[in-house]
Amino acid sequence: MEEKEETRITGKQIKLVIFLILIGMVIVLLAWGLTPAKIYEVSEIYEHPSSFDNAREISVKGLVADYQVGASNFTLLGSQDANLTIQVIHDHPFPEGFGNAQTVVVTGTLTSSSGIFHIQSSAIQIGCPSKY
């Protein structure tokens, strides 16, 4: 009768498997972090307010209103409906060329209080002007 050879897993093989799993996890995390975040319109936030109940980082596109040079706050208007607004507080330097009626994307923490939305902004991007 033939004896079967036992297959043993060596310490090197275990370390290699663990190493490959860790590399795979790092690749997944990097790919997940590099995917662009969704940019919401102001109207999308008002259409589904319950989706934005928890304070979280978000990017919102709209038009600048009520901005005064030297101030740290302004209003972000909906591009389709100027009656929909989000109050923005931005404690960082504003981008060059920033001003009223500019299309911008504001990234920051969105909160809601008594039906009024606020963003504590961490970044602002100015949209490119339309070319005619």
Tab-separated table of C-alpha atoms in Angstrom:
chain	number	residue	atom	x	y	z
A	1	MET	CA	0.000	0.000	0.000
A	2	GLU	CA	1.226	3.449	-0.948
A	3	GLU	CA	1.555	6.124	1.674
A	4	LYS	CA	0.254	9.555	0.796
A	5	GLU	CA	2.615	12.413	1.270
A	6	GLU	CA	1.405	15.012	3.702
A	7	THR	CA	1.269	18.522	2.319
A	8	ARG	CA	2.477	20.998	4.863
A	9	ILE	CA	2.060	24.715	4.702
A	10	THR	CA	5.283	26.419	5.565
A	11	GLY	CA	5.746	29.641	7.472
A	12	LYS	CA	6.990	31.303	4.262
A	13	GLN	CA	3.787	30.384	2.447
A	14	ILE	CA	1.639	31.799	5.254
A	15	LYS	CA	3.635	35.044	5.249
A	16	LEU	CA	3.299	35.273	1.450
A	17	VAL	CA	-0.497	34.848	1.622
A	18	ILE	CA	-0.791	37.476	4.360
A	19	PHE	CA	1.431	39.838	2.378
A	20	LEU	CA	-0.685	39.386	-0.786
A	21	ILE	CA	-3.910	39.977	1.157
A	22	LEU	CA	-2.483	43.191	2.639
A	23	ILE	CA	-1.328	44.413	-0.784
A	24	GLY	CA	-4.794	43.675	-2.173
A	25	MET	CA	-6.432	45.645	0.634
A	26	VAL	CA	-4.135	48.619	0.048
A	27	ILE	CA	-4.957	48.616	-3.671
A	28	VAL	CA	-8.695	48.516	-2.950
A	29	LEU	CA	-8.423	51.380	-0.440
A	30	LEU	CA	-6.380	53.496	-2.855
A	31	ALA	CA	-8.820	52.878	-5.693
A	32	TRP	CA	-11.743	53.716	-3.411
A	33	GLY	CA	-10.071	56.940	-2.242
A	34	LEU	CA	-9.254	58.054	-5.774
A	35	THR	CA	-12.766	57.752	-7.126
A	36	PRO	CA	-14.214	61.218	-7.605
A	37	ALA	CA	-16.867	62.250	-5.102
A	38	LYS	CA	-20.319	63.055	-6.414
A	39	ILE	CA	-21.050	66.739	-6.808
A	40	TYR	CA	-24.625	67.556	-5.856
A	41	GLU	CA	-26.750	70.440	-7.058
A	42	VAL	CA	-28.459	72.529	-4.381
A	43	SER	CA	-31.830	71.304	-5.699
A	44	GLU	CA	-30.816	67.634	-5.163
A	45	ILE	CA	-30.301	68.312	-1.471
A	46	TYR	CA	-33.753	69.893	-1.170
A	47	GLU	CA	-35.399	67.088	-3.196
A	48	HIS	CA	-34.105	64.397	-0.803
A	49	PRO	CA	-33.284	66.148	2.489
A	50	SER	CA	-33.449	62.926	4.522
A	51	SER	CA	-30.509	61.574	2.502
A	52	PHE	CA	-28.384	64.371	3.953
A	53	ASP	CA	-29.477	64.191	7.614
A	54	ASN	CA	-26.098	63.199	9.011
A	55	ALA	CA	-23.323	65.764	9.039
A	56	ARG	CA	-20.847	64.560	6.431
A	57	GLU	CA	-18.369	65.794	3.836
A	58	ILE	CA	-20.151	66.729	0.614
A	59	SER	CA	-19.546	68.747	-2.572
A	60	VAL	CA	-22.314	71.075	-3.751
A	61	LYS	CA	-22.477	73.159	-6.934
A	62	GLY	CA	-24.303	76.467	-7.048
A	63	LEU	CA	-24.094	80.222	-7.550
A	64	VAL	CA	-22.506	82.610	-5.055
A	65	ALA	CA	-24.758	85.278	-3.537
A	66	ASP	CA	-24.552	87.676	-0.587
A	67	TYR	CA	-20.732	87.628	-0.577
A	68	GLN	CA	-18.879	90.654	0.744
A	69	VAL	CA	-15.106	90.992	0.547
A	70	GLY	CA	-13.565	90.151	3.896
A	71	ALA	CA	-16.582	88.140	5.074
A	72	SER	CA	-16.324	84.440	5.840
A	73	ASN	CA	-19.856	83.518	4.832
A	74	PHE	CA	-22.056	83.647	1.754
A	75	THR	CA	-25.132	82.012	0.271
A	76	LEU	CA	-25.031	79.247	-2.314
A	77	LEU	CA	-28.025	79.454	-4.661
A	78	GLY	CA	-29.476	76.636	-6.712
A	79	SER	CA	-28.588	77.090	-10.367
A	80	GLN	CA	-32.108	76.122	-11.500
A	81	ASP	CA	-34.013	77.652	-8.578
A	82	ALA	CA	-32.547	80.667	-6.763
A	83	ASN	CA	-35.088	80.171	-3.935
A	84	LEU	CA	-33.171	77.077	-2.821
A	85	THR	CA	-30.193	78.175	-0.739
A	86	ILE	CA	-27.428	76.804	1.442
A	87	GLN	CA	-25.587	79.011	3.912
A	88	VAL	CA	-21.799	78.606	3.621
A	89	ILE	CA	-19.128	79.417	6.200
A	90	HIS	CA	-15.605	79.444	4.766
A	91	ASP	CA	-12.785	80.187	7.228
A	92	HIS	CA	-9.999	79.812	4.646
A	93	PRO	CA	-8.701	82.179	1.967
A	94	PHE	CA	-11.069	82.480	-0.978
A	95	PRO	CA	-9.862	81.546	-4.477
A	96	GLU	CA	-8.753	84.360	-6.752
A	97	GLY	CA	-11.674	85.701	-8.759
A	98	PHE	CA	-14.251	84.571	-6.206
A	99	GLY	CA	-17.359	86.737	-6.101
A	100	ASN	CA	-21.108	86.999	-6.463
A	101	ALA	CA	-22.794	85.243	-9.398
A	102	GLN	CA	-19.829	82.835	-9.781
A	103	THR	CA	-20.569	79.143	-10.291
A	104	VAL	CA	-18.647	77.278	-7.601
A	105	VAL	CA	-18.324	73.840	-6.035
A	106	VAL	CA	-18.195	74.024	-2.252
A	107	THR	CA	-16.814	71.041	-0.345
A	108	GLY	CA	-17.393	70.764	3.371
A	109	THR	CA	-19.533	69.400	6.167
A	110	LEU	CA	-23.254	69.687	5.511
A	111	THR	CA	-25.654	70.133	8.420
A	112	SER	CA	-29.314	71.061	8.690
A	113	SER	CA	-31.067	73.108	11.334
A	114	SER	CA	-34.787	73.938	11.220
A	115	GLY	CA	-34.902	73.164	7.502
A	116	ILE	CA	-31.956	75.443	6.703
A	117	PHE	CA	-28.854	73.815	5.255
A	118	HIS	CA	-25.354	74.950	6.231
A	119	ILE	CA	-21.931	73.938	4.939
A	120	GLN	CA	-18.765	74.446	6.966
A	121	SER	CA	-16.572	74.719	3.892
A	122	SER	CA	-13.094	73.224	3.609
A	123	ALA	CA	-12.565	73.987	-0.102
A	124	ILE	CA	-14.054	76.046	-2.906
A	125	GLN	CA	-13.518	75.522	-6.623
A	126	ILE	CA	-14.519	78.189	-9.112
A	127	GLY	CA	-16.229	76.890	-12.242
A	128	CYS	CA	-14.838	77.768	-15.636
A	129	PRO	CA	-16.787	80.475	-17.439
A	130	SER	CA	-18.841	79.330	-20.425
A	131	LYS	CA	-17.245	79.877	-23.807
A	132	TYR	CA	-19.565	81.314	-26.441
